[in-house]
């Protein structure tokens, strides 16, 4: 006889059945709350990572613009200064 058929044949006391039912009633809401919380946290984290990445790219673009404006100003200074051209 397999263990599954033995399990089916065995009758459990009312106390064991009540405990199993109570445990099941307690576990279902806990799992539901954990699942919902995890999904909300994951969504919030995705948004925050996206914002951080956007800010990083924006900062890099600002740095490149600053360097290019400095190069432009230096180029104009060199072109306008006739003493440096001689």
JSON list of C-alpha atoms in Angstrom, two decimals:
[
{"chain": "A", "resi": 1, "resn": "UNK", "atom": "CA", "xyz": [0.00, 0.00, 0.00]},
{"chain": "A", "resi": 2, "resn": "UNK", "atom": "CA", "xyz": [1.36, 3.39, -0.91]},
{"chain": "A", "resi": 3, "resn": "UNK", "atom": "CA", "xyz": [1.64, 6.24, 1.55]},
{"chain": "A", "resi": 4, "resn": "UNK", "atom": "CA", "xyz": [-1.07, 8.18, -0.31]},
{"chain": "A", "resi": 5, "resn": "UNK", "atom": "CA", "xyz": [-3.64, 5.44, 0.13]},
{"chain": "A", "resi": 6, "resn": "UNK", "atom": "CA", "xyz": [-2.68, 5.15, 3.80]},
{"chain": "A", "resi": 7, "resn": "UNK", "atom": "CA", "xyz": [-3.16, 8.87, 4.16]},
{"chain": "A", "resi": 8, "resn": "UNK", "atom": "CA", "xyz": [-6.61, 8.68, 2.58]},
{"chain": "A", "resi": 9, "resn": "UNK", "atom": "CA", "xyz": [-7.68, 5.82, 4.84]},
{"chain": "A", "resi": 10, "resn": "UNK", "atom": "CA", "xyz": [-6.54, 7.49, 8.03]},
{"chain": "A", "resi": 11, "resn": "UNK", "atom": "CA", "xyz": [-9.16, 9.58, 9.74]},
{"chain": "A", "resi": 12, "resn": "UNK", "atom": "CA", "xyz": [-7.99, 12.62, 11.59]},
{"chain": "A", "resi": 13, "resn": "UNK", "atom": "CA", "xyz": [-9.38, 13.91, 14.84]},
{"chain": "A", "resi": 14, "resn": "UNK", "atom": "CA", "xyz": [-11.52, 17.00, 14.93]},
{"chain": "A", "resi": 15, "resn": "UNK", "atom": "CA", "xyz": [-8.72, 18.90, 16.66]},
{"chain": "A", "resi": 16, "resn": "UNK", "atom": "CA", "xyz": [-6.25, 18.15, 13.83]},
{"chain": "A", "resi": 17, "resn": "UNK", "atom": "CA", "xyz": [-8.81, 19.08, 11.18]},
{"chain": "A", "resi": 18, "resn": "UNK", "atom": "CA", "xyz": [-9.62, 22.34, 12.96]},
{"chain": "A", "resi": 19, "resn": "UNK", "atom": "CA", "xyz": [-5.92, 23.17, 13.28]},
{"chain": "A", "resi": 20, "resn": "UNK", "atom": "CA", "xyz": [-5.30, 22.49, 9.58]},
{"chain": "A", "resi": 21, "resn": "UNK", "atom": "CA", "xyz": [-8.31, 24.58, 8.57]},
{"chain": "A", "resi": 22, "resn": "UNK", "atom": "CA", "xyz": [-7.23, 27.45, 10.85]},
{"chain": "A", "resi": 23, "resn": "UNK", "atom": "CA", "xyz": [-3.71, 27.30, 9.48]},
{"chain": "A", "resi": 24, "resn": "UNK", "atom": "CA", "xyz": [-5.05, 27.44, 5.94]},
{"chain": "A", "resi": 25, "resn": "UNK", "atom": "CA", "xyz": [-7.26, 30.41, 6.82]},
{"chain": "A", "resi": 26, "resn": "UNK", "atom": "CA", "xyz": [-4.26, 32.24, 8.25]},
{"chain": "A", "resi": 27, "resn": "UNK", "atom": "CA", "xyz": [-1.86, 31.45, 5.41]},
{"chain": "A", "resi": 28, "resn": "UNK", "atom": "CA", "xyz": [-4.09, 32.54, 2.51]},
{"chain": "A", "resi": 29, "resn": "UNK", "atom": "CA", "xyz": [-4.40, 36.22, 3.56]},
{"chain": "A", "resi": 30, "resn": "UNK", "atom": "CA", "xyz": [-0.71, 36.38, 4.45]},
{"chain": "A", "resi": 31, "resn": "UNK", "atom": "CA", "xyz": [0.30, 35.08, 1.03]},
{"chain": "A", "resi": 32, "resn": "UNK", "atom": "CA", "xyz": [-2.12, 37.50, -0.63]},
{"chain": "A", "resi": 33, "resn": "UNK", "atom": "CA", "xyz": [-0.76, 40.49, 1.29]},
{"chain": "A", "resi": 34, "resn": "UNK", "atom": "CA", "xyz": [2.83, 39.49, 0.55]},
{"chain": "A", "resi": 35, "resn": "UNK", "atom": "CA", "xyz": [2.06, 39.08, -3.15]},
{"chain": "A", "resi": 36, "resn": "UNK", "atom": "CA", "xyz": [0.31, 42.46, -3.44]},
{"chain": "A", "resi": 37, "resn": "UNK", "atom": "CA", "xyz": [3.06, 44.21, -1.47]},
{"chain": "A", "resi": 38, "resn": "UNK", "atom": "CA", "xyz": [5.76, 42.65, -3.63]},
{"chain": "A", "resi": 39, "resn": "UNK", "atom": "CA", "xyz": [4.05, 43.74, -6.84]},
{"chain": "A", "resi": 40, "resn": "UNK", "atom": "CA", "xyz": [3.60, 47.30, -5.58]},
{"chain": "A", "resi": 41, "resn": "UNK", "atom": "CA", "xyz": [7.22, 47.46, -4.44]},
{"chain": "A", "resi": 42, "resn": "UNK", "atom": "CA", "xyz": [8.42, 46.12, -7.78]},
{"chain": "A", "resi": 43, "resn": "UNK", "atom": "CA", "xyz": [6.37, 48.72, -9.68]},
{"chain": "A", "resi": 44, "resn": "UNK", "atom": "CA", "xyz": [7.65, 51.54, -7.49]},
{"chain": "A", "resi": 45, "resn": "UNK", "atom": "CA", "xyz": [11.20, 50.32, -7.90]},
{"chain": "A", "resi": 46, "resn": "UNK", "atom": "CA", "xyz": [10.86, 50.23, -11.70]},
{"chain": "A", "resi": 47, "resn": "UNK", "atom": "CA", "xyz": [9.63, 53.83, -11.68]},
{"chain": "A", "resi": 48, "resn": "UNK", "atom": "CA", "xyz": [12.45, 54.95, -9.42]},
{"chain": "A", "resi": 49, "resn": "UNK", "atom": "CA", "xyz": [15.09, 53.20, -11.54]},
{"chain": "A", "resi": 50, "resn": "UNK", "atom": "CA", "xyz": [13.65, 54.81, -14.68]},
{"chain": "A", "resi": 51, "resn": "UNK", "atom": "CA", "xyz": [13.76, 58.25, -13.07]},
{"chain": "A", "resi": 52, "resn": "UNK", "atom": "CA", "xyz": [17.32, 57.70, -11.88]},
{"chain": "A", "resi": 53, "resn": "UNK", "atom": "CA", "xyz": [18.43, 56.56, -15.33]},
{"chain": "A", "resi": 54, "resn": "UNK", "atom": "CA", "xyz": [16.74, 59.57, -16.93]},
{"chain": "A", "resi": 55, "resn": "UNK", "atom": "CA", "xyz": [18.47, 61.94, -14.50]},
{"chain": "A", "resi": 56, "resn": "UNK", "atom": "CA", "xyz": [21.83, 60.28, -15.17]},
{"chain": "A", "resi": 57, "resn": "UNK", "atom": "CA", "xyz": [21.42, 60.66, -18.93]},
{"chain": "A", "resi": 58, "resn": "UNK", "atom": "CA", "xyz": [20.30, 64.28, -18.49]},
{"chain": "A", "resi": 59, "resn": "UNK", "atom": "CA", "xyz": [23.34, 65.03, -16.33]},
{"chain": "A", "resi": 60, "resn": "UNK", "atom": "CA", "xyz": [25.66, 63.45, -18.91]},
{"chain": "A", "resi": 61, "resn": "UNK", "atom": "CA", "xyz": [24.01, 65.54, -21.66]},
{"chain": "A", "resi": 62, "resn": "UNK", "atom": "CA", "xyz": [24.47, 68.70, -19.58]},
{"chain": "A", "resi": 63, "resn": "UNK", "atom": "CA", "xyz": [28.14, 67.83, -19.06]},
{"chain": "A", "resi": 64, "resn": "UNK", "atom": "CA", "xyz": [28.63, 67.32, -22.80]},
{"chain": "A", "resi": 65, "resn": "UNK", "atom": "CA", "xyz": [26.88, 70.63, -23.54]},
{"chain": "A", "resi": 66, "resn": "UNK", "atom": "CA", "xyz": [29.15, 72.39, -21.05]},
{"chain": "A", "resi": 67, "resn": "UNK", "atom": "CA", "xyz": [32.28, 70.91, -22.62]},
{"chain": "A", "resi": 68, "resn": "UNK", "atom": "CA", "xyz": [31.09, 71.80, -26.13]},
{"chain": "A", "resi": 69, "resn": "UNK", "atom": "CA", "xyz": [30.28, 75.37, -25.11]},
{"chain": "A", "resi": 70, "resn": "UNK", "atom": "CA", "xyz": [33.74, 75.65, -23.56]},
{"chain": "A", "resi": 71, "resn": "UNK", "atom": "CA", "xyz": [35.32, 74.36, -26.79]},
{"chain": "A", "resi": 72, "resn": "UNK", "atom": "CA", "xyz": [33.22, 76.81, -28.80]},
{"chain": "A", "resi": 73, "resn": "UNK", "atom": "CA", "xyz": [34.21, 79.73, -26.58]},
{"chain": "A", "resi": 74, "resn": "UNK", "atom": "CA", "xyz": [37.88, 78.76, -26.79]},
{"chain": "A", "resi": 75, "resn": "UNK", "atom": "CA", "xyz": [37.66, 78.45, -30.57]},
{"chain": "A", "resi": 76, "resn": "UNK", "atom": "CA", "xyz": [36.04, 81.86, -30.90]},
{"chain": "A", "resi": 77, "resn": "UNK", "atom": "CA", "xyz": [38.66, 83.39, -28.63]},
{"chain": "A", "resi": 78, "resn": "UNK", "atom": "CA", "xyz": [41.46, 81.91, -30.74]},
{"chain": "A", "resi": 79, "resn": "UNK", "atom": "CA", "xyz": [39.86, 83.06, -34.00]},
{"chain": "A", "resi": 80, "resn": "UNK", "atom": "CA", "xyz": [39.23, 86.59, -32.74]},
{"chain": "A", "resi": 81, "resn": "UNK", "atom": "CA", "xyz": [42.65, 87.08, -31.22]},
{"chain": "A", "resi": 82, "resn": "UNK", "atom": "CA", "xyz": [44.84, 88.23, -34.09]},
{"chain": "A", "resi": 83, "resn": "UNK", "atom": "CA", "xyz": [48.07, 88.01, -32.08]},
{"chain": "A", "resi": 84, "resn": "UNK", "atom": "CA", "xyz": [47.70, 84.27, -31.71]},
{"chain": "A", "resi": 85, "resn": "UNK", "atom": "CA", "xyz": [47.20, 83.79, -35.45]},
{"chain": "A", "resi": 86, "resn": "UNK", "atom": "CA", "xyz": [50.65, 85.27, -36.32]}
]
